[in-house]
Amino acid sequence: MSQAALIDDLRAKMRELEGRPQVSSMRVHPVLEGLLEVQPGQVYTVGAASLAMLLMAGPSVQGQWAAVIGATDFGMQAAQAFGVALERTVLVPDPGADWLSVTAALIDVVPVVVVAGRAMASRDAQRIAARLHEHQGIVIAWDTAWPRARAHLRLTDVQWEGTDRGAGHLRARRATIEVQHPGRPSRRRELWLPDDHGQVRVADEPPLLRRVG
């Protein structure tokens, strides 16, 4: 399929979203509450796939659509565990050389766009910023340097737990999430991503009880 045909196909699939209402802020996953406010019209860079999924989850719970561009190894099952609605997620694993046009076309109709592993020139970033401002969506730049991003999220102090302290079956991952805003002190919080029950939660909070039967 040519890039023009791909863009037309994506527009057709997302036409029902045209005229979506604008919002002043987007919902965040509960583990990010008080740590990060996601504002429409902005770009957020992340250093790990799990952080991209974490940012996708809040708007997805609100009923928003998302698109993931250029991530050939994006884990849909993992995204679902974070709370991302797969039925409202569009994957474009290989957008080709014209990936910027694909990204711009999706920003026109999809509130949350994840861009993976693409070098972003300053001029192109300005073009995307103008579209984001017009349509009030967000871009999540995964493993991508992006000029003038609103905030950068990364994981530090990552520890896996499981059989023989992670040598066998890995059951849980504990890590510190660090949120960096330009010109401000970093903010940190320890999380389970996930815990040994498969829950994503703040490390010092008890796990949710699951109903049996």
Tab-separated table of C-alpha atoms in Angstrom:
chain	number	residue	atom	x	y	z
A	1	MET	CA	0.000	0.000	0.000
A	2	SER	CA	1.348	3.467	-0.898
A	3	GLN	CA	1.766	6.076	1.815
A	4	ALA	CA	-1.060	8.158	0.317
A	5	ALA	CA	-3.364	5.131	0.366
A	6	LEU	CA	-2.319	4.331	3.932
A	7	ILE	CA	-3.143	7.848	5.076
A	8	ASP	CA	-6.516	7.755	3.285
A	9	ASP	CA	-7.278	4.408	4.894
A	10	LEU	CA	-6.409	5.718	8.341
A	11	ARG	CA	-8.555	8.791	7.832
A	12	ALA	CA	-11.492	6.605	6.786
A	13	LYS	CA	-11.146	4.403	9.859
A	14	MET	CA	-11.051	7.387	12.205
A	15	ARG	CA	-13.664	9.594	10.505
A	16	GLU	CA	-16.093	9.021	13.354
A	17	LEU	CA	-13.742	10.979	15.602
A	18	GLU	CA	-13.916	14.188	13.586
A	19	GLY	CA	-15.257	17.076	15.601
A	20	ARG	CA	-14.283	15.505	18.897
A	21	PRO	CA	-14.777	17.833	21.879
A	22	GLN	CA	-11.706	19.617	23.206
A	23	VAL	CA	-10.687	19.094	26.818
A	24	SER	CA	-8.471	21.157	29.130
A	25	SER	CA	-6.614	18.138	30.477
A	26	MET	CA	-6.431	14.402	29.907
A	27	ARG	CA	-6.899	11.751	32.529
A	28	VAL	CA	-3.760	10.069	33.818
A	29	HIS	CA	-3.295	6.569	35.167
A	30	PRO	CA	-3.880	6.548	38.966
A	31	VAL	CA	-0.170	5.932	39.661
A	32	LEU	CA	0.635	9.256	37.944
A	33	GLU	CA	-1.909	11.364	39.829
A	34	GLY	CA	-0.175	14.240	41.592
A	35	LEU	CA	3.018	13.495	39.680
A	36	LEU	CA	2.147	14.544	36.130
A	37	GLU	CA	-0.621	16.538	34.486
A	38	VAL	CA	-1.132	15.690	30.825
A	39	GLN	CA	-2.194	18.765	28.883
A	40	PRO	CA	-3.640	18.617	25.358
A	41	GLY	CA	-1.506	20.151	22.647
A	42	GLN	CA	1.769	18.915	24.155
A	43	VAL	CA	4.505	16.349	23.506
A	44	TYR	CA	5.730	13.966	26.221
A	45	THR	CA	8.884	11.911	25.745
A	46	VAL	CA	9.341	8.531	27.428
A	47	GLY	CA	12.297	6.201	27.758
A	48	ALA	CA	10.423	2.897	27.933
A	49	ALA	CA	7.479	1.156	26.290
A	50	SER	CA	5.787	0.705	29.668
A	51	LEU	CA	5.789	4.482	30.172
A	52	ALA	CA	4.184	5.011	26.766
A	53	MET	CA	1.472	2.528	27.756
A	54	LEU	CA	1.058	4.253	31.118
A	55	LEU	CA	0.410	7.592	29.404
A	56	MET	CA	-1.952	5.966	26.889
A	57	ALA	CA	-4.021	4.329	29.615
A	58	GLY	CA	-5.569	7.446	31.154
A	59	PRO	CA	-7.106	8.859	27.954
A	60	SER	CA	-8.061	5.326	26.865
A	61	VAL	CA	-10.163	4.900	30.013
A	62	GLN	CA	-11.880	8.176	29.039
A	63	GLY	CA	-12.913	6.565	25.759
A	64	GLN	CA	-10.232	8.245	23.650
A	65	TRP	CA	-8.560	6.585	20.673
A	66	ALA	CA	-4.807	6.114	20.320
A	67	ALA	CA	-2.399	5.341	17.486
A	68	VAL	CA	1.079	3.812	17.714
A	69	ILE	CA	3.482	4.579	14.861
A	70	GLY	CA	6.766	2.822	14.117
A	71	ALA	CA	6.769	0.342	17.012
A	72	THR	CA	7.229	-3.090	15.462
A	73	ASP	CA	7.489	-4.742	18.886
A	74	PHE	CA	4.643	-2.949	20.665
A	75	GLY	CA	3.100	-5.385	23.152
A	76	MET	CA	-0.672	-5.208	22.845
A	77	GLN	CA	-1.237	-7.653	25.694
A	78	ALA	CA	1.003	-5.593	27.959
A	79	ALA	CA	-0.794	-2.401	26.921
A	80	GLN	CA	-4.132	-3.973	27.795
A	81	ALA	CA	-2.789	-4.853	31.250
A	82	PHE	CA	-2.025	-1.160	31.778
A	83	GLY	CA	-5.621	-0.283	30.896
A	84	VAL	CA	-5.346	0.558	27.189
A	85	ALA	CA	-8.482	-0.362	25.218
A	86	LEU	CA	-7.216	-2.371	22.255
A	87	GLU	CA	-10.433	-1.849	20.284
A	88	ARG	CA	-9.622	1.895	20.237
A	89	THR	CA	-5.946	1.502	19.345
A	90	VAL	CA	-4.554	1.767	15.810
A	91	LEU	CA	-1.139	0.247	15.036
A	92	VAL	CA	1.058	1.444	12.178
A	93	PRO	CA	4.218	-0.648	12.693
A	94	ASP	CA	5.976	0.488	9.502
A	95	PRO	CA	4.862	3.898	8.217
A	96	GLY	CA	7.737	3.995	5.717
A	97	ALA	CA	9.786	6.998	4.705
A	98	ASP	CA	6.772	9.326	4.863
A	99	TRP	CA	6.169	8.661	8.560
A	100	LEU	CA	5.874	12.372	9.324
A	101	SER	CA	2.855	12.721	7.013
A	102	VAL	CA	1.284	9.643	8.610
A	103	THR	CA	1.857	11.159	12.048
A	104	ALA	CA	0.349	14.487	11.008
A	105	ALA	CA	-2.687	12.773	9.460
A	106	LEU	CA	-3.341	10.807	12.635
A	107	ILE	CA	-2.989	13.873	14.853
A	108	ASP	CA	-5.875	15.382	12.872
A	109	VAL	CA	-8.275	12.692	14.125
A	110	VAL	CA	-6.719	10.720	17.003
A	111	PRO	CA	-6.240	12.347	20.434
A	112	VAL	CA	-3.227	10.235	21.488
A	113	VAL	CA	-0.402	9.443	19.060
A	114	VAL	CA	2.671	7.426	20.053
A	115	VAL	CA	5.735	7.854	17.829
A	116	ALA	CA	8.559	5.351	18.325
A	117	GLY	CA	12.238	5.577	17.443
A	118	ARG	CA	12.178	8.525	15.051
A	119	ALA	CA	14.653	11.407	14.960
A	120	MET	CA	12.720	14.672	15.031
A	121	ALA	CA	14.171	17.794	13.418
A	122	SER	CA	13.286	21.156	14.931
A	123	ARG	CA	11.351	22.270	11.825
A	124	ASP	CA	9.298	19.069	11.808
A	125	ALA	CA	8.651	19.412	15.535
A	126	GLN	CA	7.226	22.884	14.914
A	127	ARG	CA	4.916	21.474	12.248
A	128	ILE	CA	3.658	18.791	14.622
A	129	ALA	CA	3.295	21.322	17.458
A	130	ALA	CA	1.033	23.487	15.290
A	131	ARG	CA	-1.197	20.504	14.507
A	132	LEU	CA	-1.333	19.472	18.159
A	133	HIS	CA	-2.318	22.989	19.167
A	134	GLU	CA	-5.099	22.995	16.576
A	135	HIS	CA	-6.534	19.573	17.409
A	136	GLN	CA	-5.661	19.447	21.132
A	137	GLY	CA	-4.188	15.962	21.136
A	138	ILE	CA	-0.924	14.715	22.607
A	139	VAL	CA	2.136	13.006	21.168
A	140	ILE	CA	4.026	10.432	23.218
A	141	ALA	CA	7.546	10.202	21.809
A	142	TRP	CA	8.962	6.812	22.778
A	143	ASP	CA	12.738	6.438	22.578
A	144	THR	CA	12.765	9.618	20.508
A	145	ALA	CA	14.484	12.951	21.144
A	146	TRP	CA	11.917	15.708	20.633
A	147	PRO	CA	12.640	19.457	20.759
A	148	ARG	CA	10.676	21.423	23.366
A	149	ALA	CA	8.799	18.475	24.838
A	150	ARG	CA	6.553	19.308	27.786
A	151	ALA	CA	8.076	16.624	30.015
A	152	HIS	CA	10.312	13.563	29.892
A	153	LEU	CA	9.538	10.341	31.770
A	154	ARG	CA	12.101	7.649	32.470
A	155	LEU	CA	12.578	4.625	34.715
A	156	THR	CA	15.476	4.234	37.136
A	157	ASP	CA	16.439	1.664	39.787
A	158	VAL	CA	14.620	-1.118	37.949
A	159	GLN	CA	14.462	-4.406	39.871
A	160	TRP	CA	12.867	-7.613	38.586
A	161	GLU	CA	11.548	-10.199	41.007
A	162	GLY	CA	10.706	-13.833	40.435
A	163	THR	CA	12.173	-17.292	40.822
A	164	ASP	CA	15.711	-17.006	42.194
A	165	ARG	CA	15.396	-13.213	42.268
A	166	GLY	CA	14.537	-13.019	38.632
A	167	ALA	CA	16.747	-15.810	37.288
A	168	GLY	CA	13.686	-17.915	36.476
A	169	HIS	CA	10.141	-16.765	35.743
A	170	LEU	CA	9.936	-12.972	36.141
A	171	ARG	CA	6.840	-12.067	38.133
A	172	ALA	CA	7.178	-8.436	39.156
A	173	ARG	CA	9.098	-5.277	38.362
A	174	ARG	CA	9.735	-2.454	40.798
A	175	ALA	CA	11.101	0.829	39.474
A	176	THR	CA	11.306	4.537	40.136
A	177	ILE	CA	9.558	6.761	37.638
A	178	GLU	CA	11.207	10.143	37.177
A	179	VAL	CA	9.333	13.058	35.602
A	180	GLN	CA	11.477	15.888	34.278
A	181	HIS	CA	10.035	19.257	33.241
A	182	PRO	CA	12.442	21.753	31.659
A	183	GLY	CA	13.649	24.228	34.262
A	184	ARG	CA	12.068	22.389	37.207
A	185	PRO	CA	13.334	19.860	39.750
A	186	SER	CA	12.633	16.236	38.850
A	187	ARG	CA	9.801	14.391	40.589
A	188	ARG	CA	9.992	10.701	41.462
A	189	ARG	CA	7.746	7.885	42.633
A	190	GLU	CA	8.345	4.181	43.175
A	191	LEU	CA	5.983	1.890	41.267
A	192	TRP	CA	5.245	-1.739	40.632
A	193	LEU	CA	5.143	-2.247	36.836
A	194	PRO	CA	3.515	-4.692	37.580
A	195	ASP	CA	3.495	-6.391	40.982
A	196	ASP	CA	3.335	-10.175	41.326
A	197	HIS	CA	-0.473	-10.006	40.968
A	198	GLY	CA	-0.188	-8.229	37.624
A	199	GLN	CA	-1.280	-4.873	39.065
A	200	VAL	CA	0.316	-1.529	38.243
A	201	ARG	CA	0.426	0.440	41.485
A	202	VAL	CA	2.430	2.771	43.700
A	203	ALA	CA	5.019	0.722	45.582
A	204	ASP	CA	3.985	1.731	49.107
A	205	GLU	CA	0.257	1.158	48.545
A	206	PRO	CA	-1.418	-2.218	49.183
A	207	PRO	CA	-2.580	-4.267	46.179
A	208	LEU	CA	-6.244	-4.229	45.229
A	209	LEU	CA	-8.215	-7.211	46.459
A	210	ARG	CA	-9.629	-9.395	43.714
A	211	ARG	CA	-13.059	-10.935	44.080
A	212	VAL	CA	-13.045	-14.726	43.885
A	213	GLY	CA	-16.042	-16.667	42.557
